[in-house]
Coordinates of C-alpha atoms and ligand atoms in Angstrom, one line a residue:
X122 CA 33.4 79.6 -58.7
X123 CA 33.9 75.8 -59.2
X124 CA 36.3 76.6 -62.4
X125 CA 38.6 78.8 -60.3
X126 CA 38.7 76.6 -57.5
X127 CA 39.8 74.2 -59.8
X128 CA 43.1 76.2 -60.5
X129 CA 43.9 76.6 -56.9
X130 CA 47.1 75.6 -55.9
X131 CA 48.2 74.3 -52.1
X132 CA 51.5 73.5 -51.2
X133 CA 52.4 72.7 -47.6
X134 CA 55.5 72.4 -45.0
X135 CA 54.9 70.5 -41.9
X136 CA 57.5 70.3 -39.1
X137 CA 57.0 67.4 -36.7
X138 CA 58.9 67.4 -33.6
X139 CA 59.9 63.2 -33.0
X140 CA 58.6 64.0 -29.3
X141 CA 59.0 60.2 -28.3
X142 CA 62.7 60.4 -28.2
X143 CA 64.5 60.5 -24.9
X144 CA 67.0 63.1 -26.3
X145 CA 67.7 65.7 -28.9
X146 CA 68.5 65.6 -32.0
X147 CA 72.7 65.7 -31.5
X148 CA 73.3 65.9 -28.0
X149 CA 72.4 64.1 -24.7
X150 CA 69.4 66.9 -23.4
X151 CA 66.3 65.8 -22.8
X152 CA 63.4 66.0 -25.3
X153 CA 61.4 67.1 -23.3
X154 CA 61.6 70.6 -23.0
X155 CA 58.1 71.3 -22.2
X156 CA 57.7 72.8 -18.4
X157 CA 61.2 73.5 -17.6
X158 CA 62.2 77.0 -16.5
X159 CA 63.8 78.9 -19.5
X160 CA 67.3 78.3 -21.0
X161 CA 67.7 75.5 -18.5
X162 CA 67.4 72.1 -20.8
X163 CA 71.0 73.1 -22.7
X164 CA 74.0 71.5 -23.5
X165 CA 77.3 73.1 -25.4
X166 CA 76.0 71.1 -27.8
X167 CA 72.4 72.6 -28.5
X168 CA 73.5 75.9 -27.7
X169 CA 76.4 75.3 -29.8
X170 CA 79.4 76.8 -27.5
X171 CA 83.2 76.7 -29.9
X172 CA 84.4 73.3 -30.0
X173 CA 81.3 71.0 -29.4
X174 CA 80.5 68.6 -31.3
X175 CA 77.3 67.0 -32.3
X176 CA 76.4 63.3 -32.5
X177 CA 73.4 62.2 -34.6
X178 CA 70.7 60.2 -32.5
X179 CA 70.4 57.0 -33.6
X180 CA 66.9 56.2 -32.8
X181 CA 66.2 59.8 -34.3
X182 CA 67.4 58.1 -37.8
X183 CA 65.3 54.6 -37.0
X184 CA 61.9 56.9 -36.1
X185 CA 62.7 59.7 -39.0
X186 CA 63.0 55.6 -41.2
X187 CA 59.4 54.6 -40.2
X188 CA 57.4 58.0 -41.0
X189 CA 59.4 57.3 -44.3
X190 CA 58.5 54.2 -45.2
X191 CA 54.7 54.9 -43.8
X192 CA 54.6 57.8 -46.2
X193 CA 55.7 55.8 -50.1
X194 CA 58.6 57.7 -49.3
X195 CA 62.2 56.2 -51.4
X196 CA 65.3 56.5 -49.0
X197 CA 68.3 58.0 -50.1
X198 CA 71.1 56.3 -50.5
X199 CA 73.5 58.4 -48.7
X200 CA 72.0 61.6 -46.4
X201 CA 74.0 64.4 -45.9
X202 CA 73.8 66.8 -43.1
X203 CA 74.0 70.8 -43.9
X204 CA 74.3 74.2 -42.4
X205 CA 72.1 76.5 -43.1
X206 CA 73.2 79.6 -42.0
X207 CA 71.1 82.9 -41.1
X208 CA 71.2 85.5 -38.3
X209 CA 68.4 85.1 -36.0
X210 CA 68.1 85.1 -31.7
X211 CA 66.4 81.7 -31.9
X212 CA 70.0 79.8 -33.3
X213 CA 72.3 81.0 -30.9
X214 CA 74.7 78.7 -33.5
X215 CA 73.4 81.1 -36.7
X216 CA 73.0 78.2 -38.1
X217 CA 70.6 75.0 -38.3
X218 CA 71.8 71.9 -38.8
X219 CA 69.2 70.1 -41.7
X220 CA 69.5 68.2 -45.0
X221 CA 69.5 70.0 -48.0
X222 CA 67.8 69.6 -51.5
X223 CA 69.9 71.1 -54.1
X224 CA 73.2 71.1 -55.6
X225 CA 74.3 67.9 -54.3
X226 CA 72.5 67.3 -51.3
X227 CA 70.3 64.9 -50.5
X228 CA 67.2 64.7 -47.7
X229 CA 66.3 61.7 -46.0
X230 CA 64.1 60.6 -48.4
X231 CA 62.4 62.0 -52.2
X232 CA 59.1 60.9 -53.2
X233 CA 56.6 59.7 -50.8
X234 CA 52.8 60.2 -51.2
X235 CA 49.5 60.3 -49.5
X236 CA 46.1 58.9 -50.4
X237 CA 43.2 61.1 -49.9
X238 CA 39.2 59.3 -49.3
X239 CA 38.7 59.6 -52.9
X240 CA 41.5 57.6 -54.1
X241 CA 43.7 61.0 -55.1
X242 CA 47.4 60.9 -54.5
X243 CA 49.4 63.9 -53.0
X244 CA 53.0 63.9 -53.7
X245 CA 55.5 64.5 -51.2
X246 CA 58.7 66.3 -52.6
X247 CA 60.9 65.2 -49.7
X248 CA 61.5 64.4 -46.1
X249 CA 64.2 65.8 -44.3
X250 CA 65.7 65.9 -40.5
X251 CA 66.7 68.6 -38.8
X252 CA 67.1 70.3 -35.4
X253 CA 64.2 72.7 -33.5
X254 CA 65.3 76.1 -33.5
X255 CA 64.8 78.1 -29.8
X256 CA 61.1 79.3 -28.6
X257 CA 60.7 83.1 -29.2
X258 CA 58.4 84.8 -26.9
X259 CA 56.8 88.9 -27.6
X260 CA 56.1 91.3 -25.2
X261 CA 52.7 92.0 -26.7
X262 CA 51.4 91.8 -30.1
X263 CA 53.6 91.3 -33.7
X264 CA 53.2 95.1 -34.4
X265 CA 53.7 96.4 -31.2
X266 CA 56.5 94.0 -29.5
X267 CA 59.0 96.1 -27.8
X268 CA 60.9 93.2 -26.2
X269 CA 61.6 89.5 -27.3
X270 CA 62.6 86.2 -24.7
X271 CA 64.5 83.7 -26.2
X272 CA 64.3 80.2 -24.4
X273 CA 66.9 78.1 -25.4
X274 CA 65.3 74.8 -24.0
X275 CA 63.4 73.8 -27.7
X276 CA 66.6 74.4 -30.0
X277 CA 68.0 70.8 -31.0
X278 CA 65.2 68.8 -30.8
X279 CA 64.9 66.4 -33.2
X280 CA 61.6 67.8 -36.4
X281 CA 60.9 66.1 -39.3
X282 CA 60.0 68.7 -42.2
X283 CA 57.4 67.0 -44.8
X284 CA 57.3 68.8 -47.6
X285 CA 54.1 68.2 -50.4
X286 CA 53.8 69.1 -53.7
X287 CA 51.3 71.8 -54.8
X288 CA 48.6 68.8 -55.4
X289 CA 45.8 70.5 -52.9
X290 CA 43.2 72.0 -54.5
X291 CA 41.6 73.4 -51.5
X292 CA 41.5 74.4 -48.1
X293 CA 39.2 71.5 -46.7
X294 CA 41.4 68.9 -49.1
X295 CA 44.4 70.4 -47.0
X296 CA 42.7 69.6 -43.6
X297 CA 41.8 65.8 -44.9
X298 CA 46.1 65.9 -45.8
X299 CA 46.9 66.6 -42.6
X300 CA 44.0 64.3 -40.8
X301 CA 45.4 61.3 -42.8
X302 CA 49.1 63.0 -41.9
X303 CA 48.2 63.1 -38.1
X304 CA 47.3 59.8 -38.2
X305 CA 49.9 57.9 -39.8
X306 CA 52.2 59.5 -37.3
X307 CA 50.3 59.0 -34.5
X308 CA 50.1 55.2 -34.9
X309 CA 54.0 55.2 -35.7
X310 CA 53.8 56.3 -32.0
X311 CA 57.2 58.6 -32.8
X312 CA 55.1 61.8 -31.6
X313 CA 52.7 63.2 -30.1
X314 CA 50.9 65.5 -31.7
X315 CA 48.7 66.7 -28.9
X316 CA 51.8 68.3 -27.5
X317 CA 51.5 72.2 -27.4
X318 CA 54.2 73.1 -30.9
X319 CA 54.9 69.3 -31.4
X320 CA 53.1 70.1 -35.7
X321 CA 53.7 73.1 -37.2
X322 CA 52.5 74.3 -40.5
X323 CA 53.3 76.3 -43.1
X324 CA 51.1 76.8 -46.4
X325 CA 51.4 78.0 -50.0
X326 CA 48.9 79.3 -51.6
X327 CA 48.1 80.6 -55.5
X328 CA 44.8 81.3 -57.5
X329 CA 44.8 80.6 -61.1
X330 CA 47.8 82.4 -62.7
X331 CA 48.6 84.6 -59.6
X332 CA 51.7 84.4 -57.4
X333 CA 52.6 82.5 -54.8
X334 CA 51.7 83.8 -51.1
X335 CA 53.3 81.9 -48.2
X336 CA 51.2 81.2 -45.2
X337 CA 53.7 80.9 -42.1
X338 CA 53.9 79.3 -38.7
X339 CA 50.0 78.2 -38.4
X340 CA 50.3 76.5 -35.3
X341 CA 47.7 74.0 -35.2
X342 CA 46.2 71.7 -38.0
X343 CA 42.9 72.8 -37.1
X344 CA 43.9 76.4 -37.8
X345 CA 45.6 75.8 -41.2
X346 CA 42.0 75.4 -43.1
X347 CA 40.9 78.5 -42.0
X348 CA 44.0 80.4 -42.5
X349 CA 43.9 78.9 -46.2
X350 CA 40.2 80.0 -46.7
X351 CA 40.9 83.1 -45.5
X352 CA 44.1 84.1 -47.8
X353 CA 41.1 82.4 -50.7
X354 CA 38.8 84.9 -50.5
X355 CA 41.6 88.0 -50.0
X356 CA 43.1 86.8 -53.1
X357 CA 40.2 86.5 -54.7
X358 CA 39.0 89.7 -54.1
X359 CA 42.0 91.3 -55.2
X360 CA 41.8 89.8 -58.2
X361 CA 38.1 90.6 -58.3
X362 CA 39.3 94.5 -58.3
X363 CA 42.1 93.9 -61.1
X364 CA 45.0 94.5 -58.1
X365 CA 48.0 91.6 -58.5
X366 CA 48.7 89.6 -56.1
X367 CA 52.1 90.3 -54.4
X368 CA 54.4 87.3 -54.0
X369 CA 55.2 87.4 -50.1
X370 CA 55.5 85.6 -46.5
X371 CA 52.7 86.2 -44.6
X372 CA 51.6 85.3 -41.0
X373 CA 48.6 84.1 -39.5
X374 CA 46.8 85.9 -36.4
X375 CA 45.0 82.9 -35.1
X376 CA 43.1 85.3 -32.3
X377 CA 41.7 88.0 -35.4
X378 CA 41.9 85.0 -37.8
X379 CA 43.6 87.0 -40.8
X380 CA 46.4 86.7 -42.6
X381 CA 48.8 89.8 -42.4
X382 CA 52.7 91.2 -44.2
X383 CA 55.5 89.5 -43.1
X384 CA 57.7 90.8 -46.2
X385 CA 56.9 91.1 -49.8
X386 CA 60.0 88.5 -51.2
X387 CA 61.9 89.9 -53.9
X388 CA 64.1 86.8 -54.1
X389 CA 64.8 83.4 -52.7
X390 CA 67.2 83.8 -49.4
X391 CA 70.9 82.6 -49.4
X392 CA 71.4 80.8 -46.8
X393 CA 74.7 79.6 -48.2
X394 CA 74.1 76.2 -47.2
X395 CA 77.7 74.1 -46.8
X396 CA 78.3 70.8 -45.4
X397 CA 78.2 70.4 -41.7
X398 CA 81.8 68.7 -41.3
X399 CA 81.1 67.8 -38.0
X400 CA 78.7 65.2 -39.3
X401 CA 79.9 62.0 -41.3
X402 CA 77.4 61.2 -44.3
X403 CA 74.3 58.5 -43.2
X404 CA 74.2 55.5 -44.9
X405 CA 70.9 53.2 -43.8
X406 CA 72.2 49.4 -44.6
X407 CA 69.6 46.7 -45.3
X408 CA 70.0 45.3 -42.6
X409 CA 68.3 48.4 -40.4
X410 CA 65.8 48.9 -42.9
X411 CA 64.5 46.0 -42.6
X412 CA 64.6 46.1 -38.7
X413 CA 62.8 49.3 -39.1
X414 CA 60.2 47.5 -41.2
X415 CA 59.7 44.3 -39.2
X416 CA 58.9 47.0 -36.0
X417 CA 56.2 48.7 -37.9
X418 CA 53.3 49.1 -36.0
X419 CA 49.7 49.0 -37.8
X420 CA 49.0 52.0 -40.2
X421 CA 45.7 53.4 -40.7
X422 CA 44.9 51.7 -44.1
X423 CA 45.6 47.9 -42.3
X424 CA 43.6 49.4 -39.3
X425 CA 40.7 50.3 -41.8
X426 CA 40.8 46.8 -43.7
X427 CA 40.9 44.7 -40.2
X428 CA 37.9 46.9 -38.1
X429 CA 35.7 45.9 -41.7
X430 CA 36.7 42.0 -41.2
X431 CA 37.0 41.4 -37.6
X432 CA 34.4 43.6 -36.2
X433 CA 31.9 44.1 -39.2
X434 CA 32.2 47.5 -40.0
X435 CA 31.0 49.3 -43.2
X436 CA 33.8 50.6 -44.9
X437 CA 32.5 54.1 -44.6
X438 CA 32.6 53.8 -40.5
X439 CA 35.9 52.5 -40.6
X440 CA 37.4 55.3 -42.6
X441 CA 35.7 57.6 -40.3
X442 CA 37.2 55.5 -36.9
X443 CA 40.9 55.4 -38.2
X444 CA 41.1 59.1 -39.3
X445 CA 42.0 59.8 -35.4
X446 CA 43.9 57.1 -33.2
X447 CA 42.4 58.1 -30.3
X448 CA 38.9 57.5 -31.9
X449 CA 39.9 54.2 -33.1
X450 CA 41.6 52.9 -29.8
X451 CA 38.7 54.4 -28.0
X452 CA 36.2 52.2 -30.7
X453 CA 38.1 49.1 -29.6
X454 CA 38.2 48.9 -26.3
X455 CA 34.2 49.9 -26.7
X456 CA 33.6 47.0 -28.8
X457 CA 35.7 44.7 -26.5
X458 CA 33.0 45.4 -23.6
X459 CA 30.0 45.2 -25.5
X460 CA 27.9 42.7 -27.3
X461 CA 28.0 44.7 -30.5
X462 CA 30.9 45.9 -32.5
X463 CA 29.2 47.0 -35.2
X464 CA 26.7 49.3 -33.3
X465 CA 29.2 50.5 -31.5
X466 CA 31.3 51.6 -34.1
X467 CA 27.9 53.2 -35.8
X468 CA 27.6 55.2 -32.5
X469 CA 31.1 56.8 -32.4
X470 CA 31.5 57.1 -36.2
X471 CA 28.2 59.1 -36.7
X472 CA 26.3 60.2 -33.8
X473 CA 29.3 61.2 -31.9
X474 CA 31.1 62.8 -34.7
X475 CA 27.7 65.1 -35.3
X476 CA 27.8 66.3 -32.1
X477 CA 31.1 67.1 -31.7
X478 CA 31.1 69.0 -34.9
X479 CA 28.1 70.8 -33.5
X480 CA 29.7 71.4 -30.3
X481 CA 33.6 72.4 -31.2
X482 CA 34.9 69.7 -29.4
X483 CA 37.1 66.5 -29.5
X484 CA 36.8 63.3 -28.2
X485 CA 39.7 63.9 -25.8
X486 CA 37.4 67.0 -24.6
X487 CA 34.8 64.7 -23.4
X488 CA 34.8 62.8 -19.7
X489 CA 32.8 59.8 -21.7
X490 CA 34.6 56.2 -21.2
X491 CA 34.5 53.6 -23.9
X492 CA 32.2 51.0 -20.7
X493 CA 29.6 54.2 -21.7
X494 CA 29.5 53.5 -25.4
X495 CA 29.2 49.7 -24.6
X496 CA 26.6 49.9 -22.0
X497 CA 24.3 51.9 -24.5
X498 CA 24.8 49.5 -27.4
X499 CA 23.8 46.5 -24.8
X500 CA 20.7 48.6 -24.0
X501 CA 20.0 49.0 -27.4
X502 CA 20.7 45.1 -27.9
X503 CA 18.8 44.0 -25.1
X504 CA 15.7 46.4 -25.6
X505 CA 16.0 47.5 -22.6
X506 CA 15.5 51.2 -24.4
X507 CA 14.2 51.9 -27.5
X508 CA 16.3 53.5 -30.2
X509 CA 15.1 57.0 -30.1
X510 CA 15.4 56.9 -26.5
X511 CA 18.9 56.0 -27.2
X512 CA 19.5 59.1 -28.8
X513 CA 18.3 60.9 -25.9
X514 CA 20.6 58.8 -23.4
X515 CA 23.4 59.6 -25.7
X516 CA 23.3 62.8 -26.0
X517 CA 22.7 63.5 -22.1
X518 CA 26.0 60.9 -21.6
X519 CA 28.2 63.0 -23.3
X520 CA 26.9 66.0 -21.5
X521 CA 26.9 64.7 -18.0
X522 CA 29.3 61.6 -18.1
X523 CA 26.7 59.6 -16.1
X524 CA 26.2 56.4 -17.2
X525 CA 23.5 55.7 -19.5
X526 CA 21.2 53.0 -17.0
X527 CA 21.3 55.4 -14.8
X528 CA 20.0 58.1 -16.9
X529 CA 17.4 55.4 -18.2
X530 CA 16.1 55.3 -14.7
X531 CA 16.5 58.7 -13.7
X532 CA 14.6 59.9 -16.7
X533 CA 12.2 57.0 -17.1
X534 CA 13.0 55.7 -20.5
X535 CA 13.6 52.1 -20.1
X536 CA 11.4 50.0 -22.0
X537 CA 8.6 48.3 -20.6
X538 CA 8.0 44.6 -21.0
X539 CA 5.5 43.9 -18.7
X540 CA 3.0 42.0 -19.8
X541 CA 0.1 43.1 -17.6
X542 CA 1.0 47.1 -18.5
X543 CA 0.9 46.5 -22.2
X544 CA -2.1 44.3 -22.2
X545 CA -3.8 47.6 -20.2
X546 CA -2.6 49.9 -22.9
X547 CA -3.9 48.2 -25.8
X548 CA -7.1 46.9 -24.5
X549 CA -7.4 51.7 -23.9
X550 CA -5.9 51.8 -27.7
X551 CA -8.5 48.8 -28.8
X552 CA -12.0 50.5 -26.9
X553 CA -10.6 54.4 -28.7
X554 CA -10.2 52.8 -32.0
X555 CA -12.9 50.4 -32.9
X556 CA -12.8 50.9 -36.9
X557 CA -9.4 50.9 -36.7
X558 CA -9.5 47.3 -34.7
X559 CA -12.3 46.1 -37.5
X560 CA -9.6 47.0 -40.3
X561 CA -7.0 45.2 -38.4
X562 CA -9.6 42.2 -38.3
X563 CA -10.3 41.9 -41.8
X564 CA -6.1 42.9 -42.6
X565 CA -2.8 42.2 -41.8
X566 CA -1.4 45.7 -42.7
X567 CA -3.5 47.4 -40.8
X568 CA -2.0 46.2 -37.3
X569 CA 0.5 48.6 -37.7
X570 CA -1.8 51.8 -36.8
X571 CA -2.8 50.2 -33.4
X572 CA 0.7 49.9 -32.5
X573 CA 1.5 53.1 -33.5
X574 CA -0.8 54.3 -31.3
X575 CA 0.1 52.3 -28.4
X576 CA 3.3 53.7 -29.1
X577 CA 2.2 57.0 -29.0
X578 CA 0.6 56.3 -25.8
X579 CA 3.7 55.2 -23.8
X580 CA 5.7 57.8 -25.1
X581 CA 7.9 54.8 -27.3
X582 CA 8.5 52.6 -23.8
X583 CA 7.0 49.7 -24.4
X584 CA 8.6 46.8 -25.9
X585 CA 7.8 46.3 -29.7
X586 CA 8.2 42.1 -29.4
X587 CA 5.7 42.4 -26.3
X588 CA 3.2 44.8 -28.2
X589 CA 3.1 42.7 -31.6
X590 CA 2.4 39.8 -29.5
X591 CA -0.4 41.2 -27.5
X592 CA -1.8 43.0 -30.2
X593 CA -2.2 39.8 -32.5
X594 CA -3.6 37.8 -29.6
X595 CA -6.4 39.9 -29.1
X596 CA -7.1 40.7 -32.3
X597 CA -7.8 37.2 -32.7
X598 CA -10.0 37.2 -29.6
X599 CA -12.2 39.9 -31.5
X600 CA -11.7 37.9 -34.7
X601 CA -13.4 33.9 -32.9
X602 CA -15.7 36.2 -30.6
X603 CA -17.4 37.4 -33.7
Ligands
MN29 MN1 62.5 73.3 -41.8

């Protein structure tokens, strides 16, 4: 098992839609498409009527700049603009306007890279920009579609296509890609990804020696791991039975969660790519480069190094924090209202990540507040609860959204300091335990059963400063009285 996994190879194409521009890509239509009724968020431009002409966005380029240089990527010198042309309802133009690769062409940029945890690097082949095609919708199911919408409203939007080089070597190492992915992007602030079709993924896939299957249009991150694990074990079981694998395009039903035949590829397509002529070529001068550069926001990797220094962090919590932006704005403004940073941080980065792998959900699914987080960790400072109790509060915070005091109260688990209540408790544990109170006489180490007990007897409530002291103090009562 571990040797073939170790000849699996995982490409992958992400489209990103740049969803913070006020416009798309070449023309002056809103980017935002989203909630308008069909086919009415066009231009001559987008739709591309004879004798419009497009106009390249320049904050598209400035954006498009920053994923670059956030990504290792080398600019290009000089970007061309291409058409690629095919016949298909969602480019009323039949053809997309992009940057091409090959024979002569350049993309935006050639050779960026990722870091995974463990230090490995992924390559990425090549960033280009190009324009959204339209939204196809199906009357029914793929198989059985009789009828097909086209809304117009999507095509020209401005995507960034990120393509990687087959360094994956599995289908949770592709999730950790696009989770490190996600977040550079999301702390560029040039889109947001929680945007219903704002990522869109497409994967490669081959087993040791077999051909190359192509996963397309998985529509969410989340989704692209199990669409990957899935096309795994087919493959595999193919091979298991001595059938080839078929090189071909395949598409994943994210409601049956299998992989099924788009078309079994017998060659690349010609899309007879020519220079769009309507564009001049881009060249990025120094001078906007280092604009870009001076703009740049805080990446993950500086987020990670400063949460260790200026709040305290473990470098294992801080990794965990910065993987989502939301998480680590949401850890910030936690530690900002409470005592302690570093608990906080422990809180979100563990006990919150456990149960929301248990329970399916995301932070953003949750009605808790980052005042919630703080108030526990001040409990927790304060003694006012006990640390298992803190669990419990937790846990019925994130279920309830009520505040954890309140829950405290309601469900009785505050700590109790009173002197007068503990004294009571371990004069019961004292008169119940008599050899153990001779044992505690005679030693030190054996203290630690009678407050165990009293422990036991409060249910964990009482204080642990109060009961030491107490304890001690009449030990040493016992101890002169005898
Ligand atoms: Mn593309």
């Amino acid at each position: 098992m571990s040797d073939e996994v170790g000849k699996i190879k995982i490409g992958l194409e992400v489209h990103c839609q740049l969803t913070s521009l006020a416009t798309k890509l070449f023309c002056s239509s809103p980017a935002d498409y989203r909630e308008r009724p069909p086919n009415t968020n066009i231009c001559p431009v987008c739709i591309g009527t004879p004798g419009s002409l497009p106009a390249l966005n320049r904050k598209a380029v400035y954006y498009a700049t920053m994923v670059a240089l956030a990504l290792n990527f080398k600019l290009s010198d000089r970007m061309l603009f291409f058409r690629k042309n095919y016949f298909y309802p969602d480019m009323s133009k039949n053809f997309q306007i992009t940057q091409y690769d090959r024979a002569g062409g350049v993309p935006f940029a050639t050779d960026g890279y990722i870091h995974l945890d463990s230090g490995k690097k992924i390559r990425l082949g090549r960033m280009q920009l190009e324009e959204d095609p339209a939204k196809l919708s199906y009357d029914g199911t793929i198989d059985s579609s009789t009828k097909t919408f086209v809304d117009y409203n999507r095509a020209g939007v401005a995507l960034i296509e990120i393509v990687t080089e087959p360094d994956l070597k599995s289908p949770r190492e592709a999730r950790e890609f696009l989770n490190k992915l996600t977040s550079i992007v999301e702390h560029l602030g040039v889109s947001d990804l929680g945007l219903e079709g704002s990522v869109r993924c497409d994967a490669n896939i081959s087993l040791a020696g077999g051909r190359r299957v192509e996963v397309k249009n998985i529509s969410s991150f989340k989704e692209v791991e199990r669409a990957l694990s899935f096309e795994m074990t087919r493959q595999k079981s193919l091979t298991s039975k001595g059938i080839s694998i078929a090189q071909e395009t395949r598409h994943w039903d994210d409601v049956r969660r299998i992989t099924i035949s788009l078309r079994v590829k017998e060659e690349e397509q010609d899309y007879r790519y020519f220079p769009e002529a309507d564009l001049v070529p881009v060249v990025l001068s120094k001078g906007f480069i280092k604009d870009v550069k001076s703009d740049m926001p805080e990446l993950p990797k500086e987020r990670e190094r400063r949460f260790q220094q200026e709040y305290n962090l473990s470098g294992e919590t801080a990794q965990v924090l910065v993987k989502e932006k939301g998480l680590a704005d949401f850890f910030e403004d936690s530690a900002k209202y409470s005592k302690n940073a570093r608990e906080a941080g422990s809180w979100l980065a563990v006990d919150l990540q456990a149960f929301l792998n248990e329970a399916g959900k995301e932070l953003a699914d949750l009605e808790i507040t980052p005042k919630h987080i703080a108030e526990l960790v001040d409990m927790v400072s304060n003694a006012e609860v006990s640390r298992g109790a803190a669990k419990t509060i937790f846990l019925e915070m994130l279920k309830t959204s009520k505040m954890p005091r309140s829950i405290a109260e309601e469900k009785g688990l505050k700590v109790i300091a009173d002197s007068k209540f503990v004294e009571d408790v371990t004069e019961k544990v004292f008169k119940e335990n008599p050899k153990a109170v001779q044992d505690a006489v005679k030693d030190e180490k054996a203290i630690n059963f009678l407050l165990g007990q009293i422990m036991r007897a409060t249910r964990g409530r009482v204080d642990p400063a109060v009961a030491n002291r107490i304890v001690r103090e009449k030990l040493s009562a016992v101890k002169s009285s005898e």
